[in-house]
Coordinates of C-alpha atoms in Angstrom, one line a residue:
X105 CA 88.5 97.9 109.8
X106 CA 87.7 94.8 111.6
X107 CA 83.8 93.0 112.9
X108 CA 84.0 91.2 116.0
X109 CA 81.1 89.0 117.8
X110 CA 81.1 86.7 119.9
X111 CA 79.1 83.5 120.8
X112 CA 78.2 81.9 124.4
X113 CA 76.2 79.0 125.1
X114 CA 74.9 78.9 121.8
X115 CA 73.6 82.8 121.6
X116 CA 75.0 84.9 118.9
X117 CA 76.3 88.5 120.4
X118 CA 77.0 91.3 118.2
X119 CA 76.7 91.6 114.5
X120 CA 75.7 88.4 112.7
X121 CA 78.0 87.6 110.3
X122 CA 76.9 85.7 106.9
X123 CA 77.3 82.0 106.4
X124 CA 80.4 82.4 104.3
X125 CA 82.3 83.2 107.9
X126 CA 81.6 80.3 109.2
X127 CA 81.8 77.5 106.5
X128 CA 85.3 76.2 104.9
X129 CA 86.5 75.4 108.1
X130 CA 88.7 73.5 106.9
X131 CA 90.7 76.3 105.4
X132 CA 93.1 77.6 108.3
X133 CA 95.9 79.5 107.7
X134 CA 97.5 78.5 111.2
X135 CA 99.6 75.5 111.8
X136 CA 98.5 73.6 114.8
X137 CA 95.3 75.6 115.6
X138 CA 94.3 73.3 118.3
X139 CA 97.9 73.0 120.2
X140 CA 97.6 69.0 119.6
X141 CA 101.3 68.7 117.8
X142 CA 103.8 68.5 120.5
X143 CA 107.3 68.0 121.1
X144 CA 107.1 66.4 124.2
X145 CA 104.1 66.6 126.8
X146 CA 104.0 68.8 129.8
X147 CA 104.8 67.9 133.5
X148 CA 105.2 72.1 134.7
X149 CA 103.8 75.1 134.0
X150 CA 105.6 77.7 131.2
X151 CA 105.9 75.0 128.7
X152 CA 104.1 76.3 125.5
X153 CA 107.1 75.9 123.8
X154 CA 106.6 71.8 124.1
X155 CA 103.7 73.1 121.3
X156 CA 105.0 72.9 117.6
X157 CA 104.6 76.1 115.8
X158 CA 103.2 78.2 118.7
X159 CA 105.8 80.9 120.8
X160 CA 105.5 82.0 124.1
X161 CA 106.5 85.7 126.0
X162 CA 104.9 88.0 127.7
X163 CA 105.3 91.5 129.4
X164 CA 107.2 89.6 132.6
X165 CA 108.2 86.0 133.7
X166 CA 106.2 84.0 133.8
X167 CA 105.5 82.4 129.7
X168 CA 102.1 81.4 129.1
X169 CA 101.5 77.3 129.7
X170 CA 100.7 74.3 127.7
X171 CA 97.7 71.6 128.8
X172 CA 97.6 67.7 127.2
X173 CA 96.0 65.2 128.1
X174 CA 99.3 63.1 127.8
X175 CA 100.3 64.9 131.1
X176 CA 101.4 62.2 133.9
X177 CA 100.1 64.8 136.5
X178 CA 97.2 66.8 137.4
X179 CA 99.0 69.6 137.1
X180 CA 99.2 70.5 133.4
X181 CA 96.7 67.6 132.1
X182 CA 93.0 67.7 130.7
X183 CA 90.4 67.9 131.9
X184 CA 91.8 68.2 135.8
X185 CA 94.8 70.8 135.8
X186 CA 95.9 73.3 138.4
X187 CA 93.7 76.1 137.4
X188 CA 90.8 73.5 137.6
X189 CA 88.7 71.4 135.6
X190 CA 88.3 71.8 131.7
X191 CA 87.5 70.0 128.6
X192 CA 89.3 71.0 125.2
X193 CA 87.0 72.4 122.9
X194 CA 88.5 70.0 120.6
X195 CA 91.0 67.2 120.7
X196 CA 93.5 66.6 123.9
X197 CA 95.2 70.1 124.3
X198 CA 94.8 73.7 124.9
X199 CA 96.7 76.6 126.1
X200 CA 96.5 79.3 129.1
X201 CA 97.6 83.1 129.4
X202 CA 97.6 85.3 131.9
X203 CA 95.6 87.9 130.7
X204 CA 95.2 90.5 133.8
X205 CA 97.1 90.5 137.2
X206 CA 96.3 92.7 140.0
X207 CA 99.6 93.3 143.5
X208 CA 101.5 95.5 143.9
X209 CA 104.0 93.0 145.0
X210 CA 104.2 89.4 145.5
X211 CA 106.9 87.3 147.9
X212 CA 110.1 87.7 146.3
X213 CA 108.9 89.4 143.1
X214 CA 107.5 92.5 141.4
X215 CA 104.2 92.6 139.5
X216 CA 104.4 95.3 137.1
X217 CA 101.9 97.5 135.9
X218 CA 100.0 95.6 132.9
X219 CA 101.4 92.0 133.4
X220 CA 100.7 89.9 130.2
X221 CA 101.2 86.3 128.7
X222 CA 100.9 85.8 124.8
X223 CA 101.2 83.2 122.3
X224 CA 102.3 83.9 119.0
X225 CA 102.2 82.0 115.4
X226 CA 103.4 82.6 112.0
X227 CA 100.7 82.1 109.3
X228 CA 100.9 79.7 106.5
X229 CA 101.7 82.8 104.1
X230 CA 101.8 86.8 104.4
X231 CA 97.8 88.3 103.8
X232 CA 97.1 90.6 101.2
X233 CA 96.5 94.0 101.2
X234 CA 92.9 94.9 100.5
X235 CA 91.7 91.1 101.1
X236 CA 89.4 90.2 103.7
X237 CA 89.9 87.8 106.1
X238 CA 87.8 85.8 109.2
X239 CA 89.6 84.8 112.7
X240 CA 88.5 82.9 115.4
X241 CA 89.6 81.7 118.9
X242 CA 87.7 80.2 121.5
X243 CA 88.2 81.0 125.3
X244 CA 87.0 79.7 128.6
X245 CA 87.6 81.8 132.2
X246 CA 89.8 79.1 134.1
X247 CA 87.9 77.8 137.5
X248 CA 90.4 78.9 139.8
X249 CA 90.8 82.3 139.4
X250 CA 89.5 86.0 141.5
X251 CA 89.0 88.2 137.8
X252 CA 87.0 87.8 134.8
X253 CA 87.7 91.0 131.9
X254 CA 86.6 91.8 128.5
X255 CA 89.0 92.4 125.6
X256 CA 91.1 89.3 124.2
X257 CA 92.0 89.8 121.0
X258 CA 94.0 88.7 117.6
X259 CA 96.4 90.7 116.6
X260 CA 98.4 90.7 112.9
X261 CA 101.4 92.3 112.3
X262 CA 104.0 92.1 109.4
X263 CA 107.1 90.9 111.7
X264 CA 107.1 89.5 115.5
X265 CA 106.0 91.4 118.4
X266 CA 109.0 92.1 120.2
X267 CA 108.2 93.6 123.5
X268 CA 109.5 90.3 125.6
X269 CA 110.2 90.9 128.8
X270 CA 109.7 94.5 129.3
X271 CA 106.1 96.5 129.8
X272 CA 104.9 97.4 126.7
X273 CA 103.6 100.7 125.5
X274 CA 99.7 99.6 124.9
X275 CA 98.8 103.0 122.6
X276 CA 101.4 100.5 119.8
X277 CA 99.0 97.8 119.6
X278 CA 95.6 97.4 117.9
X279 CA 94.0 94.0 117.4
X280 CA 92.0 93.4 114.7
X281 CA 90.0 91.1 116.2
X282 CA 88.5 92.1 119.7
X283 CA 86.0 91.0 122.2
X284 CA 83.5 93.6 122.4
X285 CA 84.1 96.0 124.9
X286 CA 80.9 95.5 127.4
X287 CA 81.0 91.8 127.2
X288 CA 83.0 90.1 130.0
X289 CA 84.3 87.0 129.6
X290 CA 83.2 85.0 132.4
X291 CA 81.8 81.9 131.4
X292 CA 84.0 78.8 133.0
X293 CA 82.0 76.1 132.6
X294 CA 81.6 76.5 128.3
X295 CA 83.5 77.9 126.0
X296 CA 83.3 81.2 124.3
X297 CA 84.0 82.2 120.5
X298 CA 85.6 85.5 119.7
X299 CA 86.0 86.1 116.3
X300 CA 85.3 88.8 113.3
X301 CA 86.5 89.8 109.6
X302 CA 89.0 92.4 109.0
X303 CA 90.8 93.8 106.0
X304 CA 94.4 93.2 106.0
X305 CA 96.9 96.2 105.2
X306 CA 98.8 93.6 103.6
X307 CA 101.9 91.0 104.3
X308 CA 100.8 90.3 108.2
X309 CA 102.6 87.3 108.4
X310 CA 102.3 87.0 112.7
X311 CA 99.1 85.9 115.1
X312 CA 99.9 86.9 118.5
X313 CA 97.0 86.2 121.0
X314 CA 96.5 88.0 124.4
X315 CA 95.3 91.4 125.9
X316 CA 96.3 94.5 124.5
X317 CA 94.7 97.1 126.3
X318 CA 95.9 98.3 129.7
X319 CA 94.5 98.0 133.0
X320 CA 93.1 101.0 133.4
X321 CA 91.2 100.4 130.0
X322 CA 89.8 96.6 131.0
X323 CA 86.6 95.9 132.7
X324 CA 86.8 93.6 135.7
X325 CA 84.5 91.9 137.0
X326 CA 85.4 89.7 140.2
X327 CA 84.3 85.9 140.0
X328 CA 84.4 85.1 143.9
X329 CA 86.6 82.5 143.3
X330 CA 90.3 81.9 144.1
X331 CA 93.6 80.6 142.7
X332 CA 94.5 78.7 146.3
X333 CA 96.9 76.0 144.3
X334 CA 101.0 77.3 144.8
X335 CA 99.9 80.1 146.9
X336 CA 102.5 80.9 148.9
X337 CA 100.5 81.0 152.5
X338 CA 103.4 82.7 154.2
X339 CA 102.1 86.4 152.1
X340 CA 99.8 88.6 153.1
X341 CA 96.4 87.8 151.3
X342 CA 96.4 91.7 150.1
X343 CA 99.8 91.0 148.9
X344 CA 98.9 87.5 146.3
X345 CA 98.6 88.0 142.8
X346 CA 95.4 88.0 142.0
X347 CA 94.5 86.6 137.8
X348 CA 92.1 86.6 135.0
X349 CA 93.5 83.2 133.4
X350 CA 91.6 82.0 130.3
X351 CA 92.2 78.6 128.1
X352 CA 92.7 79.1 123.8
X353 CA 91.7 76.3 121.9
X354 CA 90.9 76.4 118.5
X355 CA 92.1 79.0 116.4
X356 CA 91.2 79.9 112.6
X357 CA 92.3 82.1 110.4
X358 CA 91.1 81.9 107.1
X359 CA 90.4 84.5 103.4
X360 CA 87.1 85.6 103.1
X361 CA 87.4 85.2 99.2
X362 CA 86.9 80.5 99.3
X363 CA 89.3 80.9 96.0
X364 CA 91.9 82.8 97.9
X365 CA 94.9 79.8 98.6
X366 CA 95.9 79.8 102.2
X367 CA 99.2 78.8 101.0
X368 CA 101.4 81.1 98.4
X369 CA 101.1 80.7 94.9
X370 CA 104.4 79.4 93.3
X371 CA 103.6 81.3 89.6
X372 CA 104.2 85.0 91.5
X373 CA 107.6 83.9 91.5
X374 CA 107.7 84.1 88.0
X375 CA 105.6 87.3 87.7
X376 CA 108.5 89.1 87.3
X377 CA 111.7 89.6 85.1
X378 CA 114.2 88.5 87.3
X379 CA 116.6 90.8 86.2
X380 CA 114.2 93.6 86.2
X381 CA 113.7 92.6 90.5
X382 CA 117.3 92.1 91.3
X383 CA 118.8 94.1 88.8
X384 CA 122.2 93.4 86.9
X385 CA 124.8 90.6 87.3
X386 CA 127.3 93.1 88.8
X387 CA 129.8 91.8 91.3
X388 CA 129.1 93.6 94.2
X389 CA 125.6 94.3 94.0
X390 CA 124.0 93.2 97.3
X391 CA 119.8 92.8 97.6
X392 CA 118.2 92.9 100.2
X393 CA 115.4 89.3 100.4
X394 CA 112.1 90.5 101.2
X395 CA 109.6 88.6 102.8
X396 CA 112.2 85.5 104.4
X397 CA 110.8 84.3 107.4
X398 CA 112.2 82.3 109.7
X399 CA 110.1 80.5 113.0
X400 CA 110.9 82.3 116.3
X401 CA 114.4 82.3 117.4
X402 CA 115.4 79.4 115.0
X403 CA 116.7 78.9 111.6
X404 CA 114.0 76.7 110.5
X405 CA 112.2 78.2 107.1
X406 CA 108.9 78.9 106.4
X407 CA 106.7 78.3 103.4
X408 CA 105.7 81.7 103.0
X409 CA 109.9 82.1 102.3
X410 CA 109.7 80.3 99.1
X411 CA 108.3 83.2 97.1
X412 CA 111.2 85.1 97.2
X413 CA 114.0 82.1 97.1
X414 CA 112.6 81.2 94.2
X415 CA 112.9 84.4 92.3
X416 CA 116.8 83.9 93.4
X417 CA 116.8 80.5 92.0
X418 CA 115.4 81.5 88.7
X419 CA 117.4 84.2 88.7
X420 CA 121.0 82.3 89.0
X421 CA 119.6 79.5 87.0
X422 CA 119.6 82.4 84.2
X423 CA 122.8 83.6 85.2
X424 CA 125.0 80.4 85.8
X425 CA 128.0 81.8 85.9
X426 CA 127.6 83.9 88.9
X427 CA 128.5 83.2 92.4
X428 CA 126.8 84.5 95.3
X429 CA 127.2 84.6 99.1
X430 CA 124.3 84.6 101.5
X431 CA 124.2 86.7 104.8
X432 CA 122.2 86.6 107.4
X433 CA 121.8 89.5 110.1
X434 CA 120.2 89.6 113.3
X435 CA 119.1 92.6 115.8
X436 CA 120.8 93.4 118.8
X437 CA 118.5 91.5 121.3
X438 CA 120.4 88.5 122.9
X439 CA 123.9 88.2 122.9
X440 CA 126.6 88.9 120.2
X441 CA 127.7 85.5 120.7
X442 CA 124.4 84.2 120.1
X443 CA 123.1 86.4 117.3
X444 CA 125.7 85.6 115.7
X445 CA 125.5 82.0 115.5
X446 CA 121.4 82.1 114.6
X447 CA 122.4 84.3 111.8
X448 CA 124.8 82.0 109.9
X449 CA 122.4 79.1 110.8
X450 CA 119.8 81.1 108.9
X451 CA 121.9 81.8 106.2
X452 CA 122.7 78.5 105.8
X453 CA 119.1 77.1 105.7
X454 CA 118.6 79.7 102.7
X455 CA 121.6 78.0 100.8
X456 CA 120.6 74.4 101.6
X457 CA 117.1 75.5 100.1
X458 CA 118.7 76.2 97.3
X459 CA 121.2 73.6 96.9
X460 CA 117.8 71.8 97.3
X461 CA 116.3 72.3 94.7
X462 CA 119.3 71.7 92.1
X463 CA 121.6 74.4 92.7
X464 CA 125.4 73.5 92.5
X465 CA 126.2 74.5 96.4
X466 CA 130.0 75.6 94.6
X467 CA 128.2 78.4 93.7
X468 CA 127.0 79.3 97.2
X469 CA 128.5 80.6 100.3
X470 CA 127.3 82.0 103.3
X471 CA 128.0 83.9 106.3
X472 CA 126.5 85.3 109.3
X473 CA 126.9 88.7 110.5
X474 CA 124.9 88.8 114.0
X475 CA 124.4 92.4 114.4
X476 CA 127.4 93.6 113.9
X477 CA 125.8 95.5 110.6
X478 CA 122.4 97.2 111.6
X479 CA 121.1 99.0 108.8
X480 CA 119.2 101.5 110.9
X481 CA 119.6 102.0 114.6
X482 CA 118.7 99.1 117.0
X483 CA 116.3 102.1 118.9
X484 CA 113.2 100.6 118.3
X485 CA 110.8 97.2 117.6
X486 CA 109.8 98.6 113.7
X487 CA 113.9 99.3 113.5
X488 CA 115.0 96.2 114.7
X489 CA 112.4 94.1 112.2
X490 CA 114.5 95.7 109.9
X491 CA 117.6 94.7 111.1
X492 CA 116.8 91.1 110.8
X493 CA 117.4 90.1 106.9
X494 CA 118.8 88.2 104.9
X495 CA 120.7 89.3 101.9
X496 CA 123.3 88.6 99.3
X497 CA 126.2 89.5 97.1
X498 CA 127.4 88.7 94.0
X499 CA 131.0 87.9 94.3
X500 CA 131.2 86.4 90.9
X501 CA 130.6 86.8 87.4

């Protein structure tokens, strides 16, 4: 169940939504809403990952891009950039997706069917099921581009999209948060809200930010406008991609309940007997961690981890004479060489959290397994999720 509306030039489309939705701003579940913590600043296009927290794919090369202010060039900076001329809606920075593309070929490369850019980011902590909660983005249509289109959206999901590089199956995907469906986005001048209250089904721990709907679902709506920056003059005009490009700045996820913490509550790790949730000291026993999230394609923890590592640290703080190992798996995306590697990086950052926070690292080994041990078959993205875990083994007692 989700409520979406959206607001343009200071008039309120859709169904109003009480005050609640739109006080406690300060209350945001994700980290760097505004794109303004960076690694480095931009000097090309495809750099979202110079943005701290935020992850870039898409459907087919190329990734989404990254505008600062800090940019030497006019061709990533703010306001002047190669799509145009645009203010943030707040601060230095914003981002830009591809959201429709219309050729049937272009020099040198194929356009598929359905060509999308997204930008994904893992929440502060997993949502609870039955819990409302309010999203927001705001959008502006880039100058410089021939489409405008309805339907952005915010969609929340347990684990990472993983449809990288290949054309996804649209009927999978179902924001929860959608700009209504006879509302084009075309304003290029402002910027345009999208944003609504939904229910969560529980543990969506992953934004991702783009178009889900297909082409032949989208409304169009031509701007008379062109693209005419790194145009390659020498192709046929029929033949040049053709783009609805928009700018996201500003996003908000927050609970609906103001006494809801956007961060998890330490005391559920002690809601439970440990020995009742990992069962008996037994050496062999192996458990599966639930809920261990990494950021995208690194070993870095996240917050939302520390629920379940700390049930394991209570748990061999009551049992101090065991010794565990920790192992980390992967899916069988990349190569084995790689997987690999990532997972013994990740199941070291679970031991150094625990070493951390007072555990005697003698009692601690890990190992990394790549995906060498799927649990179910690699065959599909809900499969694969699974396939990436962590776990351990008691080794001794």
């Amino acid at each position: 169940m989700y409520i979406a509306f959206m607001v343009r030039n200071g008039m309120l489309f859709g169904m109003v939504l009480f005050s609640m939705a739109l006080s406690v701003q300060s209350q945001n579940m994700v980290v760097n809403p505004g794109f303004e913590e960076i690694w480095e600043c931009p000097f090309t296009m495809n750099q979202l990952k110079f943005t701290k927290s935020w992850f870039p794919f898409g459907t087919a090369d190329p990734s989404p891009d990254y505008f600062h202010a800090c940019c030497k060039n006019d061709l990533m900076s703010i306001p002047k950039n190669v799509f145009g001329e645009q203010n943030a809606h707040g601060g230095e920075a914003y981002i830009g997706l591809i959201s429709y593309l219309t050729s049937k070929s272009g020099r040198g490369w194929r356009v598929p069917e359905n060509h999308r850019e997204f930008a994904m980011v893992q929440l502060t902590k997993p949502l609870i099921a039955g819990n409302q909660y309010y999203a927001e983005m705001w959008v502006n249509l880039a100058d410089n581009c021939e489409f405008a289109i309805n339907h952005l959206g915010m969609y929340f999901t347990r684990d990472m999209p993983n449809f990288d590089w290949q054309v996804m199956n649209f009927m999978h995907y179902k924001p929860q948060i959608v700009s209504p469906s006879d509302q084009i986005i075309e304003d290029y001048e402002g910027w345009t809200k999208i944003s609504g209250i939904f229910t969560a089904k529980g543990e969506e721990l992953a934004l991702t930010i783009g178009t889900f709907y297909p082409d032949s679902s989208l409304v169009t709506k031509k701007t008379k406008r062109q693209f005419s920056k790194v145009r390659d003059k020498r192709t046929p005009k029929h033949l040049q991609p053709q783009i609805a490009y928009y700018f996201i700045d500003d996003v908000l996820v927050r609970p609906v309940d103001p006494t809801e913490s956007i961060f998890p509550d330490p005391k559920i790790a002690k809601s439970s007997p440990e020995d009742d949730y990992f069962g008996p000291a037994e050496v062999g026993k192996k458990f599966t961690l639930q809920n261990i999230y990494f950021e995208f394609d690194k070993a870095n923890l996240l917050r939302s981890s520390y629920l379940e590592l700390n049930k394991l640290l209570s748990y061999l703080e009551k049992h101090r004479r065991i010794k565990i190992e920790i192992e980390g798996h992967t899916d069988n995306v990349g190569s084995a060489e790689y997987n690999m590697k990532l997972s013994k990086a990740r199941a070291k950052a679970v031991v150094d959290y625990l070493v951390a926070k007072g555990l005697n690292e003698f009692r601690l080994e890990y190992k990394g397994y790549g995906s060498s041990r799927p649990i179910v078959p690699n065959s599909n993205p809900q499969n694969q999720a699974l396939n990436r875990r962590v776990e351990f083994i008691i080794l001794e007692n």
